[in-house]
Amino acid sequence: MEKIEIKNPGQVYARNFIIYEALGEPVIKKDDWDLKVYGHVKKEIIYKFNDLESMPQENYIADFNCVTKWSIRDVKWQGPSLKRIIEASMPDDECTWVMFECADGYDTPVPLEDALDEKSIIAIKMNDEYLSVEQGFPARPFIPSLYGWKSAKWLTGIRLMHDYEDGYWEMYGYHERGKIENEERFKGFSWKFFKRSSKLKK
Ligand SMILES: Nc1nc2c(c(=O)[nH]1)N[C@H]1C(S)=C(S)[C@@H](COP(=O)(O)O)O[C@H]1N2
Ligand SMILES: [Mo]
């Protein structure tokens, strides 16, 4: 199976996921659940779980990287292409960001460009099994190049936006984009540049 390698400076590998539920764990019945793509789109679309499952599935191996510096090596991911899902709704030309919205009230924005990456998916399986309730059943987006807080569990909405808006963690200072390679952990601050400037002082 294809393996996606992303450089993850400053991360430490752990054995198990740490389960984060900043706003608690919602109760979701699979048959009642749906995922709505809306906002600045020509066509709103509502997906049921079976719709996602019957679409062509992406399958690959990639690390999960939490911004608090723990990573899980070689997680197997499966789900339909996020690009395909977004493009089906025909976002208008001024869209630049998407907001992932969740059943628990959590939300997080990502640049449209990253959402449209070939490797971005709506994950419905991790390591060959449907997501567990604590890990976001029925679905969570996964974008290999971005930190784990962008992988919003219990996803219910994908909102196409013209302009950037903060989500839950971004409001507390987490980075707008969260690109792992550049250590985009906090707004207006990059460890890459911090290290470089502290070296210059010596
Ligand atoms: N709905 C929701 N999604 C969420 C979170 C959350 O608190 N609520 N935490 C985020 C953070 S900070 C991380 S690192 C991952 C953790 O995923 P896990 O609980 O599967 O380990 O979920 C992300 N998605
Ligand atoms: Mo995280």
mmCIF file of C-alpha atoms and ligand atoms in Angstrom:
data_model
loop_
_atom_site.group_PDB
_atom_site.id
_atom_site.type_symbol
_atom_site.label_atom_id
_atom_site.label_comp_id
_atom_site.label_asym_id
_atom_site.label_seq_id
_atom_site.Cartn_x
_atom_site.Cartn_y
_atom_site.Cartn_z
ATOM 1 C CA MET A 1 0.000 0.000 0.000
ATOM 2 C CA GLU A 2 1.146 3.507 -0.767
ATOM 3 C CA LYS A 3 2.890 5.291 2.062
ATOM 4 C CA ILE A 4 2.862 9.067 2.367
ATOM 5 C CA GLU A 5 5.978 10.494 3.982
ATOM 6 C CA ILE A 6 5.697 13.910 5.601
ATOM 7 C CA LYS A 7 8.662 15.475 7.400
ATOM 8 C CA ASN A 8 7.611 16.126 10.997
ATOM 9 C CA PRO A 9 10.300 18.099 12.823
ATOM 10 C CA GLY A 10 9.920 18.335 16.603
ATOM 11 C CA GLN A 11 7.564 15.340 16.855
ATOM 12 C CA VAL A 12 8.015 12.248 19.071
ATOM 13 C CA TYR A 13 6.445 8.887 18.195
ATOM 14 C CA ALA A 14 4.015 7.403 20.711
ATOM 15 C CA ARG A 15 2.425 3.970 20.772
ATOM 16 C CA ASN A 16 -1.229 4.942 21.171
ATOM 17 C CA PHE A 17 -3.447 7.816 20.224
ATOM 18 C CA ILE A 18 -4.346 10.213 23.002
ATOM 19 C CA ILE A 19 -8.076 10.749 22.678
ATOM 20 C CA TYR A 20 -9.071 14.411 22.625
ATOM 21 C CA GLU A 21 -12.643 15.536 23.143
ATOM 22 C CA ALA A 22 -12.435 19.235 23.867
ATOM 23 C CA LEU A 23 -16.244 19.523 23.881
ATOM 24 C CA GLY A 24 -17.208 16.015 24.967
ATOM 25 C CA GLU A 25 -18.253 12.962 22.981
ATOM 26 C CA PRO A 26 -21.486 13.342 21.017
ATOM 27 C CA VAL A 27 -23.931 10.469 20.608
ATOM 28 C CA ILE A 28 -24.497 9.836 16.912
ATOM 29 C CA LYS A 29 -26.865 7.309 15.379
ATOM 30 C CA LYS A 30 -25.541 6.266 12.016
ATOM 31 C CA ASP A 31 -28.947 6.466 10.335
ATOM 32 C CA ASP A 32 -29.645 9.975 11.616
ATOM 33 C CA TRP A 33 -26.191 11.285 10.734
ATOM 34 C CA ASP A 34 -25.433 13.239 7.602
ATOM 35 C CA LEU A 35 -22.681 15.387 6.186
ATOM 36 C CA LYS A 36 -23.667 18.649 4.527
ATOM 37 C CA VAL A 37 -21.488 20.505 2.025
ATOM 38 C CA TYR A 38 -22.679 24.096 1.894
ATOM 39 C CA GLY A 39 -21.714 27.776 2.103
ATOM 40 C CA HIS A 40 -20.536 29.520 -1.054
ATOM 41 C CA VAL A 41 -21.399 26.649 -3.385
ATOM 42 C CA LYS A 42 -23.612 26.345 -6.425
ATOM 43 C CA LYS A 43 -25.022 23.074 -5.163
ATOM 44 C CA GLU A 44 -25.538 22.019 -1.548
ATOM 45 C CA ILE A 45 -25.145 18.279 -1.127
ATOM 46 C CA ILE A 46 -26.045 16.083 1.828
ATOM 47 C CA TYR A 47 -24.237 12.760 2.171
ATOM 48 C CA LYS A 48 -25.416 9.797 4.204
ATOM 49 C CA PHE A 49 -22.858 7.324 5.528
ATOM 50 C CA ASN A 50 -23.715 4.850 2.774
ATOM 51 C CA ASP A 51 -23.042 7.514 0.125
ATOM 52 C CA LEU A 52 -19.523 8.007 1.462
ATOM 53 C CA GLU A 53 -18.948 4.292 1.681
ATOM 54 C CA SER A 54 -20.092 3.581 -1.869
ATOM 55 C CA MET A 55 -17.842 6.230 -3.435
ATOM 56 C CA PRO A 56 -14.376 5.201 -4.719
ATOM 57 C CA GLN A 57 -12.089 4.856 -1.690
ATOM 58 C CA GLU A 58 -8.595 6.233 -1.207
ATOM 59 C CA ASN A 59 -6.316 3.923 0.758
ATOM 60 C CA TYR A 60 -2.891 4.790 2.086
ATOM 61 C CA ILE A 61 -0.570 4.774 5.062
ATOM 62 C CA ALA A 62 0.398 8.042 6.744
ATOM 63 C CA ASP A 63 1.454 9.269 10.183
ATOM 64 C CA PHE A 64 -0.879 11.177 12.484
ATOM 65 C CA ASN A 65 0.788 14.222 14.052
ATOM 66 C CA CYS A 66 -0.690 16.092 17.006
ATOM 67 C CA VAL A 67 0.533 19.653 17.419
ATOM 68 C CA THR A 68 1.333 18.883 21.088
ATOM 69 C CA LYS A 69 4.230 16.837 19.655
ATOM 70 C CA TRP A 70 3.081 13.218 19.769
ATOM 71 C CA SER A 71 2.800 11.247 16.524
ATOM 72 C CA ILE A 72 1.476 7.842 15.565
ATOM 73 C CA ARG A 73 3.465 6.059 12.895
ATOM 74 C CA ASP A 74 1.923 4.341 9.880
ATOM 75 C CA VAL A 75 -1.812 4.661 10.362
ATOM 76 C CA LYS A 76 -3.879 3.115 7.574
ATOM 77 C CA TRP A 77 -6.467 5.559 6.252
ATOM 78 C CA GLN A 78 -9.514 4.947 4.088
ATOM 79 C CA GLY A 79 -12.256 7.145 2.719
ATOM 80 C CA PRO A 80 -13.572 9.040 -0.287
ATOM 81 C CA SER A 81 -11.591 11.903 -1.802
ATOM 82 C CA LEU A 82 -12.319 15.284 -0.209
ATOM 83 C CA LYS A 83 -11.523 16.984 -3.522
ATOM 84 C CA ARG A 84 -14.206 14.960 -5.242
ATOM 85 C CA ILE A 85 -16.734 15.818 -2.535
ATOM 86 C CA ILE A 86 -15.949 19.537 -2.583
ATOM 87 C CA GLU A 87 -15.875 19.791 -6.368
ATOM 88 C CA ALA A 88 -19.259 18.078 -6.648
ATOM 89 C CA SER A 89 -20.741 21.118 -4.859
ATOM 90 C CA MET A 90 -19.052 23.599 -7.224
ATOM 91 C CA PRO A 91 -17.604 26.216 -4.860
ATOM 92 C CA ASP A 92 -17.666 29.696 -6.370
ATOM 93 C CA ASP A 93 -14.426 31.345 -7.522
ATOM 94 C CA GLU A 94 -13.956 33.455 -4.413
ATOM 95 C CA CYS A 95 -13.734 30.495 -2.018
ATOM 96 C CA THR A 96 -10.376 30.273 -0.254
ATOM 97 C CA TRP A 97 -11.057 28.323 2.974
ATOM 98 C CA VAL A 98 -13.265 25.490 4.165
ATOM 99 C CA MET A 99 -14.590 25.053 7.687
ATOM 100 C CA PHE A 100 -14.986 21.559 9.088
ATOM 101 C CA GLU A 101 -17.916 21.509 11.528
ATOM 102 C CA CYS A 102 -18.710 18.779 14.033
ATOM 103 C CA ALA A 103 -21.579 17.339 16.008
ATOM 104 C CA ASP A 104 -19.936 18.395 19.302
ATOM 105 C CA GLY A 105 -19.647 22.057 18.227
ATOM 106 C CA TYR A 106 -15.930 21.785 17.451
ATOM 107 C CA ASP A 107 -14.805 23.351 14.200
ATOM 108 C CA THR A 108 -11.569 24.011 12.350
ATOM 109 C CA PRO A 109 -10.670 25.778 9.083
ATOM 110 C CA VAL A 110 -8.251 24.620 6.378
ATOM 111 C CA PRO A 111 -7.159 26.374 3.194
ATOM 112 C CA LEU A 112 -9.216 25.239 0.205
ATOM 113 C CA GLU A 113 -5.928 24.425 -1.506
ATOM 114 C CA ASP A 114 -5.059 21.832 1.149
ATOM 115 C CA ALA A 115 -8.589 20.444 1.176
ATOM 116 C CA LEU A 116 -8.284 19.900 -2.581
ATOM 117 C CA ASP A 117 -4.979 18.025 -2.245
ATOM 118 C CA GLU A 118 -5.097 14.611 -3.949
ATOM 119 C CA LYS A 119 -4.446 12.928 -0.599
ATOM 120 C CA SER A 120 -7.139 14.690 1.422
ATOM 121 C CA ILE A 121 -10.006 12.383 2.377
ATOM 122 C CA ILE A 122 -13.087 12.060 4.496
ATOM 123 C CA ALA A 123 -11.817 9.163 6.583
ATOM 124 C CA ILE A 124 -14.377 6.512 7.439
ATOM 125 C CA LYS A 125 -11.848 3.826 8.404
ATOM 126 C CA MET A 126 -8.592 3.788 10.352
ATOM 127 C CA ASN A 127 -6.492 0.630 10.348
ATOM 128 C CA ASP A 128 -9.165 -1.318 8.445
ATOM 129 C CA GLU A 129 -11.932 -0.615 10.940
ATOM 130 C CA TYR A 130 -14.756 1.888 11.018
ATOM 131 C CA LEU A 131 -13.872 4.796 13.263
ATOM 132 C CA SER A 132 -14.583 4.127 16.899
ATOM 133 C CA VAL A 133 -16.978 6.524 18.612
ATOM 134 C CA GLU A 134 -14.116 8.146 20.539
ATOM 135 C CA GLN A 135 -12.126 8.576 17.330
ATOM 136 C CA GLY A 136 -14.883 10.357 15.468
ATOM 137 C CA PHE A 137 -17.442 7.889 14.084
ATOM 138 C CA PRO A 138 -18.877 8.172 11.446
ATOM 139 C CA ALA A 139 -16.321 10.393 9.702
ATOM 140 C CA ARG A 140 -13.408 12.788 10.100
ATOM 141 C CA PRO A 141 -11.380 14.588 7.429
ATOM 142 C CA PHE A 142 -7.730 13.637 7.123
ATOM 143 C CA ILE A 143 -5.074 15.740 5.403
ATOM 144 C CA PRO A 144 -1.633 14.106 5.779
ATOM 145 C CA SER A 145 0.368 17.369 5.620
ATOM 146 C CA LEU A 146 -1.597 19.134 8.403
ATOM 147 C CA TYR A 147 -1.603 18.639 12.178
ATOM 148 C CA GLY A 148 -4.191 16.417 13.803
ATOM 149 C CA TRP A 149 -6.380 19.198 15.175
ATOM 150 C CA LYS A 150 -7.516 19.764 11.585
ATOM 151 C CA SER A 151 -8.881 16.188 11.570
ATOM 152 C CA ALA A 152 -12.256 17.113 13.032
ATOM 153 C CA LYS A 153 -14.059 14.156 14.581
ATOM 154 C CA TRP A 154 -17.832 13.543 14.236
ATOM 155 C CA LEU A 155 -17.843 15.692 11.114
ATOM 156 C CA THR A 156 -21.265 16.989 10.057
ATOM 157 C CA GLY A 157 -20.497 19.983 7.850
ATOM 158 C CA ILE A 158 -18.070 21.267 5.254
ATOM 159 C CA ARG A 159 -18.660 24.972 4.776
ATOM 160 C CA LEU A 160 -17.053 26.766 1.822
ATOM 161 C CA MET A 161 -15.896 30.256 2.800
ATOM 162 C CA HIS A 162 -14.627 33.321 0.965
ATOM 163 C CA ASP A 163 -12.595 34.492 3.944
ATOM 164 C CA TYR A 164 -10.685 32.914 6.786
ATOM 165 C CA GLU A 165 -12.483 32.376 10.097
ATOM 166 C CA ASP A 166 -11.107 30.968 13.358
ATOM 167 C CA GLY A 167 -12.287 27.585 14.552
ATOM 168 C CA TYR A 168 -12.165 26.238 18.102
ATOM 169 C CA TRP A 169 -8.370 26.007 18.585
ATOM 170 C CA GLU A 170 -7.487 28.812 16.213
ATOM 171 C CA MET A 171 -9.364 31.133 18.571
ATOM 172 C CA TYR A 172 -6.854 30.163 21.272
ATOM 173 C CA GLY A 173 -3.887 30.930 19.031
ATOM 174 C CA TYR A 174 -3.337 27.750 17.050
ATOM 175 C CA HIS A 175 -2.087 28.371 13.530
ATOM 176 C CA GLU A 176 -4.480 29.133 10.671
ATOM 177 C CA ARG A 177 -3.085 26.363 8.444
ATOM 178 C CA GLY A 178 -1.071 23.999 10.673
ATOM 179 C CA LYS A 179 1.378 22.615 8.150
ATOM 180 C CA ILE A 180 3.536 19.964 9.850
ATOM 181 C CA GLU A 181 6.635 20.411 7.692
ATOM 182 C CA ASN A 182 6.923 24.093 8.625
ATOM 183 C CA GLU A 183 5.956 23.530 12.263
ATOM 184 C CA GLU A 184 2.994 25.871 11.913
ATOM 185 C CA ARG A 185 1.875 25.321 15.497
ATOM 186 C CA PHE A 186 0.871 28.802 16.623
ATOM 187 C CA LYS A 187 -0.208 31.931 14.835
ATOM 188 C CA GLY A 188 2.590 34.272 13.858
ATOM 189 C CA PHE A 189 5.195 31.909 15.266
ATOM 190 C CA SER A 190 7.287 29.197 13.665
ATOM 191 C CA TRP A 191 9.860 27.070 15.493
ATOM 192 C CA LYS A 192 11.804 26.895 12.253
ATOM 193 C CA PHE A 193 12.478 30.608 12.335
ATOM 194 C CA PHE A 194 12.910 30.647 16.129
ATOM 195 C CA LYS A 195 15.728 28.084 15.939
ATOM 196 C CA ARG A 196 17.368 29.869 13.055
ATOM 197 C CA SER A 197 17.415 33.221 14.839
ATOM 198 C CA SER A 198 18.700 31.731 18.124
ATOM 199 C CA LYS A 199 21.570 30.130 16.200
ATOM 200 C CA LEU A 200 22.446 33.487 14.709
ATOM 201 C CA LYS A 201 22.867 34.954 18.201
ATOM 202 C CA LYS A 202 25.649 32.527 19.187
HETATM 203 N N1 LIG B 1 -14.706 17.092 17.266
HETATM 204 C C1 LIG B 1 -13.436 17.114 17.696
HETATM 205 N N2 LIG B 1 -12.457 16.806 16.814
HETATM 206 C C2 LIG B 1 -11.161 16.817 17.197
HETATM 207 C C3 LIG B 1 -10.789 17.205 18.509
HETATM 208 C C4 LIG B 1 -11.838 17.524 19.421
HETATM 209 O O1 LIG B 1 -11.608 17.852 20.594
HETATM 210 N N3 LIG B 1 -13.147 17.467 18.985
HETATM 211 N N4 LIG B 1 -9.456 17.254 18.874
HETATM 212 C C5 LIG B 1 -8.467 17.380 17.759
HETATM 213 C C6 LIG B 1 -7.098 17.149 18.162
HETATM 214 S S1 LIG B 1 -6.281 18.414 18.930
HETATM 215 C C7 LIG B 1 -6.423 16.009 17.820
HETATM 216 S S2 LIG B 1 -4.766 15.822 18.079
HETATM 217 C C8 LIG B 1 -7.143 14.863 17.222
HETATM 218 C C9 LIG B 1 -6.999 13.669 18.141
HETATM 219 O O2 LIG B 1 -7.530 12.546 17.507
HETATM 220 P P1 LIG B 1 -7.836 11.264 18.390
HETATM 221 O O3 LIG B 1 -8.811 11.672 19.462
HETATM 222 O O4 LIG B 1 -8.370 10.279 17.410
HETATM 223 O O5 LIG B 1 -6.523 10.839 19.005
HETATM 224 O O6 LIG B 1 -8.520 15.122 17.022
HETATM 225 C C10 LIG B 1 -8.818 16.422 16.619
HETATM 226 N N5 LIG B 1 -10.218 16.480 16.292
HETATM 227 MO MO MO B 2 -3.968 17.812 18.803
#
